């Protein structure tokens, strides 16, 4: 069981957690996504969206960042997992996709991700994340469409 607290707070992210747990079987220790992370894990969001932090340090801080995820998106599934591992450096590259919906707009949401993890001693100590920000914008309706009175 994770030391993060109430895991029910993260139901919207359950498919993400499951695919990462699957990807790291035999590479990192822990039953739940958060248990796979070192206490002082460093997350860098390289390609991200406005108002999202680019650099986060600490498993508890990551949990608090992810806790309100369900207010914006609910994932239905994650799939198309590919795992690439460099045994000498402990670097693992994950490729995967997600599908779900945006809570406010009800719009379908799908995205593709690349996550680059460093796992030196059976815990992820570094995580660099890449996603398609346009997919996020389209699902949440940002920027809002403005009718400028243009007619064809």
PDB file of C-alpha atoms in Angstrom:
ATOM      1  CA  UNK A   1       0.000   0.000   0.000  1.00  0.00           C
ATOM      2  CA  UNK A   2       1.269   3.435  -0.900  1.00  0.00           C
ATOM      3  CA  UNK A   3       2.345   5.951   1.746  1.00  0.00           C
ATOM      4  CA  UNK A   4       0.588   8.766  -0.168  1.00  0.00           C
ATOM      5  CA  UNK A   5      -2.712   8.517   1.678  1.00  0.00           C
ATOM      6  CA  UNK A   6      -6.128   8.032   0.169  1.00  0.00           C
ATOM      7  CA  UNK A   7      -5.526   6.445  -3.227  1.00  0.00           C
ATOM      8  CA  UNK A   8      -9.225   6.882  -4.078  1.00  0.00           C
ATOM      9  CA  UNK A   9      -8.330  10.536  -4.756  1.00  0.00           C
ATOM     10  CA  UNK A  10      -6.477   9.323  -7.858  1.00  0.00           C
ATOM     11  CA  UNK A  11      -9.194   7.188  -9.526  1.00  0.00           C
ATOM     12  CA  UNK A  12      -9.139   9.366 -12.656  1.00  0.00           C
ATOM     13  CA  UNK A  13      -5.513   8.341 -13.197  1.00  0.00           C
ATOM     14  CA  UNK A  14      -5.937   4.600 -12.545  1.00  0.00           C
ATOM     15  CA  UNK A  15      -5.231   3.543 -16.168  1.00  0.00           C
ATOM     16  CA  UNK A  16      -2.019   5.612 -16.139  1.00  0.00           C
ATOM     17  CA  UNK A  17      -0.896   4.060 -12.875  1.00  0.00           C
ATOM     18  CA  UNK A  18      -1.607   0.528 -14.172  1.00  0.00           C
ATOM     19  CA  UNK A  19       0.371   0.965 -17.396  1.00  0.00           C
ATOM     20  CA  UNK A  20       3.382   2.398 -15.548  1.00  0.00           C
ATOM     21  CA  UNK A  21       3.227  -0.402 -12.969  1.00  0.00           C
ATOM     22  CA  UNK A  22       3.123  -2.913 -15.848  1.00  0.00           C
ATOM     23  CA  UNK A  23       6.048  -1.221 -17.590  1.00  0.00           C
ATOM     24  CA  UNK A  24       8.248  -1.307 -14.500  1.00  0.00           C
ATOM     25  CA  UNK A  25       7.624  -4.895 -13.378  1.00  0.00           C
ATOM     26  CA  UNK A  26      11.043  -6.333 -12.568  1.00  0.00           C
ATOM     27  CA  UNK A  27      12.719  -2.919 -12.910  1.00  0.00           C
ATOM     28  CA  UNK A  28      11.459  -1.040  -9.842  1.00  0.00           C
ATOM     29  CA  UNK A  29      10.116  -2.138  -6.474  1.00  0.00           C
ATOM     30  CA  UNK A  30       6.635  -1.249  -5.298  1.00  0.00           C
ATOM     31  CA  UNK A  31       3.032  -2.255  -5.775  1.00  0.00           C
ATOM     32  CA  UNK A  32       1.519   1.137  -6.641  1.00  0.00           C
ATOM     33  CA  UNK A  33       2.784   3.868  -8.988  1.00  0.00           C
ATOM     34  CA  UNK A  34       3.827   6.110  -6.091  1.00  0.00           C
ATOM     35  CA  UNK A  35       5.746   3.250  -4.447  1.00  0.00           C
ATOM     36  CA  UNK A  36       7.897   2.938  -7.594  1.00  0.00           C
ATOM     37  CA  UNK A  37       9.238   6.462  -7.018  1.00  0.00           C
ATOM     38  CA  UNK A  38      12.134   7.428  -4.754  1.00  0.00           C
ATOM     39  CA  UNK A  39      11.235   9.813  -1.926  1.00  0.00           C
ATOM     40  CA  UNK A  40      13.136  12.660  -3.617  1.00  0.00           C
ATOM     41  CA  UNK A  41      12.259  11.784  -7.218  1.00  0.00           C
ATOM     42  CA  UNK A  42      12.725  14.632  -9.702  1.00  0.00           C
ATOM     43  CA  UNK A  43      10.025  15.135 -12.361  1.00  0.00           C
ATOM     44  CA  UNK A  44      10.685  17.398 -15.319  1.00  0.00           C
ATOM     45  CA  UNK A  45       7.800  18.154 -17.668  1.00  0.00           C
ATOM     46  CA  UNK A  46       9.679  18.991 -20.848  1.00  0.00           C
ATOM     47  CA  UNK A  47       6.748  19.409 -23.231  1.00  0.00           C
ATOM     48  CA  UNK A  48       3.745  20.456 -21.174  1.00  0.00           C
ATOM     49  CA  UNK A  49       0.950  23.032 -20.927  1.00  0.00           C
ATOM     50  CA  UNK A  50       0.772  26.578 -19.514  1.00  0.00           C
ATOM     51  CA  UNK A  51       0.477  26.891 -15.735  1.00  0.00           C
ATOM     52  CA  UNK A  52       1.804  23.368 -15.147  1.00  0.00           C
ATOM     53  CA  UNK A  53       5.062  23.178 -13.223  1.00  0.00           C
ATOM     54  CA  UNK A  54       8.102  22.262 -15.269  1.00  0.00           C
ATOM     55  CA  UNK A  55      10.124  20.890 -12.349  1.00  0.00           C
ATOM     56  CA  UNK A  56       8.855  19.013  -9.291  1.00  0.00           C
ATOM     57  CA  UNK A  57      10.891  17.341  -6.552  1.00  0.00           C
ATOM     58  CA  UNK A  58       9.573  14.685  -4.202  1.00  0.00           C
ATOM     59  CA  UNK A  59       7.107  11.799  -4.346  1.00  0.00           C
ATOM     60  CA  UNK A  60       4.667  13.603  -2.026  1.00  0.00           C
ATOM     61  CA  UNK A  61       4.805  16.743  -4.211  1.00  0.00           C
ATOM     62  CA  UNK A  62       4.095  14.663  -7.328  1.00  0.00           C
ATOM     63  CA  UNK A  63       1.119  13.104  -5.539  1.00  0.00           C
ATOM     64  CA  UNK A  64      -0.286  16.513  -4.648  1.00  0.00           C
ATOM     65  CA  UNK A  65       0.192  17.659  -8.248  1.00  0.00           C
ATOM     66  CA  UNK A  66      -1.725  14.603  -9.498  1.00  0.00           C
ATOM     67  CA  UNK A  67      -4.411  14.548  -6.770  1.00  0.00           C
ATOM     68  CA  UNK A  68      -6.781  17.037  -8.515  1.00  0.00           C
ATOM     69  CA  UNK A  69      -6.275  15.451 -11.973  1.00  0.00           C
ATOM     70  CA  UNK A  70      -9.856  14.162 -11.933  1.00  0.00           C
ATOM     71  CA  UNK A  71     -11.152  17.732 -11.908  1.00  0.00           C
ATOM     72  CA  UNK A  72      -9.763  18.153 -15.448  1.00  0.00           C
ATOM     73  CA  UNK A  73      -9.511  14.691 -17.033  1.00  0.00           C
ATOM     74  CA  UNK A  74     -10.719  11.163 -16.409  1.00  0.00           C
ATOM     75  CA  UNK A  75      -8.773   8.455 -18.209  1.00  0.00           C
ATOM     76  CA  UNK A  76     -10.609   5.425 -19.553  1.00  0.00           C
ATOM     77  CA  UNK A  77      -7.549   3.533 -20.680  1.00  0.00           C
ATOM     78  CA  UNK A  78      -3.835   3.636 -21.372  1.00  0.00           C
ATOM     79  CA  UNK A  79      -2.384   1.406 -24.073  1.00  0.00           C
ATOM     80  CA  UNK A  80       0.291   0.938 -26.779  1.00  0.00           C
ATOM     81  CA  UNK A  81       3.035   0.460 -24.211  1.00  0.00           C
ATOM     82  CA  UNK A  82       6.607   0.131 -25.426  1.00  0.00           C
ATOM     83  CA  UNK A  83       9.474  -0.190 -22.944  1.00  0.00           C
ATOM     84  CA  UNK A  84      13.080   0.520 -23.945  1.00  0.00           C
ATOM     85  CA  UNK A  85      15.783  -0.143 -21.364  1.00  0.00           C
ATOM     86  CA  UNK A  86      19.492   0.616 -21.140  1.00  0.00           C
ATOM     87  CA  UNK A  87      20.781  -1.844 -18.543  1.00  0.00           C
ATOM     88  CA  UNK A  88      24.112  -0.044 -18.105  1.00  0.00           C
ATOM     89  CA  UNK A  89      22.694   3.409 -17.282  1.00  0.00           C
ATOM     90  CA  UNK A  90      19.397   2.388 -15.630  1.00  0.00           C
ATOM     91  CA  UNK A  91      17.483   4.565 -18.096  1.00  0.00           C
ATOM     92  CA  UNK A  92      14.069   3.314 -19.182  1.00  0.00           C
ATOM     93  CA  UNK A  93      12.072   4.979 -21.958  1.00  0.00           C
ATOM     94  CA  UNK A  94       8.322   4.401 -21.951  1.00  0.00           C
ATOM     95  CA  UNK A  95       6.016   5.134 -24.854  1.00  0.00           C
ATOM     96  CA  UNK A  96       2.266   4.902 -24.275  1.00  0.00           C
ATOM     97  CA  UNK A  97      -1.082   6.453 -25.122  1.00  0.00           C
ATOM     98  CA  UNK A  98      -4.220   7.398 -23.216  1.00  0.00           C
ATOM     99  CA  UNK A  99      -7.891   7.950 -23.902  1.00  0.00           C
ATOM    100  CA  UNK A 100     -10.503   9.531 -21.699  1.00  0.00           C
ATOM    101  CA  UNK A 101     -12.517  12.715 -21.469  1.00  0.00           C
ATOM    102  CA  UNK A 102     -12.221  16.289 -20.290  1.00  0.00           C
ATOM    103  CA  UNK A 103     -14.457  16.850 -17.273  1.00  0.00           C
ATOM    104  CA  UNK A 104     -15.560  20.436 -17.961  1.00  0.00           C
ATOM    105  CA  UNK A 105     -16.208  20.107 -21.697  1.00  0.00           C
ATOM    106  CA  UNK A 106     -17.066  16.406 -21.891  1.00  0.00           C
ATOM    107  CA  UNK A 107     -14.823  16.276 -24.970  1.00  0.00           C
ATOM    108  CA  UNK A 108     -12.889  13.161 -25.847  1.00  0.00           C
ATOM    109  CA  UNK A 109      -9.242  13.282 -24.834  1.00  0.00           C
ATOM    110  CA  UNK A 110      -6.402  11.226 -26.225  1.00  0.00           C
ATOM    111  CA  UNK A 111      -2.698  11.757 -26.020  1.00  0.00           C
ATOM    112  CA  UNK A 112       0.624  10.043 -26.611  1.00  0.00           C
ATOM    113  CA  UNK A 113       3.518  10.232 -24.172  1.00  0.00           C
ATOM    114  CA  UNK A 114       7.197   9.547 -23.874  1.00  0.00           C
ATOM    115  CA  UNK A 115       8.548   9.238 -20.346  1.00  0.00           C
ATOM    116  CA  UNK A 116      12.262   8.870 -19.679  1.00  0.00           C
ATOM    117  CA  UNK A 117      12.998   7.395 -16.268  1.00  0.00           C
ATOM    118  CA  UNK A 118      16.237   6.834 -14.413  1.00  0.00           C
ATOM    119  CA  UNK A 119      16.034   3.803 -12.115  1.00  0.00           C
ATOM    120  CA  UNK A 120      19.449   3.226 -10.539  1.00  0.00           C
ATOM    121  CA  UNK A 121      18.477   1.128  -7.508  1.00  0.00           C
ATOM    122  CA  UNK A 122      14.950  -0.217  -8.100  1.00  0.00           C
ATOM    123  CA  UNK A 123      13.252   3.177  -7.533  1.00  0.00           C
ATOM    124  CA  UNK A 124      12.688   5.897 -10.119  1.00  0.00           C
ATOM    125  CA  UNK A 125      14.857   8.864  -9.170  1.00  0.00           C
ATOM    126  CA  UNK A 126      14.256  10.968 -12.274  1.00  0.00           C
ATOM    127  CA  UNK A 127      11.299  11.263 -14.653  1.00  0.00           C
ATOM    128  CA  UNK A 128      11.216  13.403 -17.791  1.00  0.00           C
ATOM    129  CA  UNK A 129       7.835  13.633 -19.469  1.00  0.00           C
ATOM    130  CA  UNK A 130       6.777  14.613 -22.976  1.00  0.00           C
ATOM    131  CA  UNK A 131       3.203  14.904 -24.274  1.00  0.00           C
ATOM    132  CA  UNK A 132       1.203  16.612 -27.011  1.00  0.00           C
ATOM    133  CA  UNK A 133      -0.044  19.898 -25.507  1.00  0.00           C
ATOM    134  CA  UNK A 134      -2.382  20.548 -28.456  1.00  0.00           C
ATOM    135  CA  UNK A 135      -4.377  17.427 -27.511  1.00  0.00           C
ATOM    136  CA  UNK A 136      -4.848  18.905 -24.028  1.00  0.00           C
ATOM    137  CA  UNK A 137      -5.880  22.309 -25.412  1.00  0.00           C
ATOM    138  CA  UNK A 138      -8.440  20.799 -27.773  1.00  0.00           C
ATOM    139  CA  UNK A 139     -10.047  18.652 -25.076  1.00  0.00           C
ATOM    140  CA  UNK A 140     -10.344  21.443 -22.513  1.00  0.00           C
ATOM    141  CA  UNK A 141     -11.413  24.049 -25.076  1.00  0.00           C
ATOM    142  CA  UNK A 142      -8.436  26.370 -24.681  1.00  0.00           C
ATOM    143  CA  UNK A 143      -8.133  28.951 -25.958  1.00  0.00           C
ATOM    144  CA  UNK A 144     -11.860  29.560 -26.180  1.00  0.00           C
ATOM    145  CA  UNK A 145     -13.207  29.894 -29.683  1.00  0.00           C
ATOM    146  CA  UNK A 146     -14.143  33.486 -30.341  1.00  0.00           C
ATOM    147  CA  UNK A 147     -16.829  34.331 -32.887  1.00  0.00           C
ATOM    148  CA  UNK A 148     -15.430  37.386 -34.641  1.00  0.00           C
ATOM    149  CA  UNK A 149     -18.435  37.736 -36.910  1.00  0.00           C
ATOM    150  CA  UNK A 150     -16.576  36.384 -39.923  1.00  0.00           C
ATOM    151  CA  UNK A 151     -18.853  34.858 -42.500  1.00  0.00           C
ATOM    152  CA  UNK A 152     -18.047  32.885 -45.606  1.00  0.00           C
TER     153      UNK A 152
END
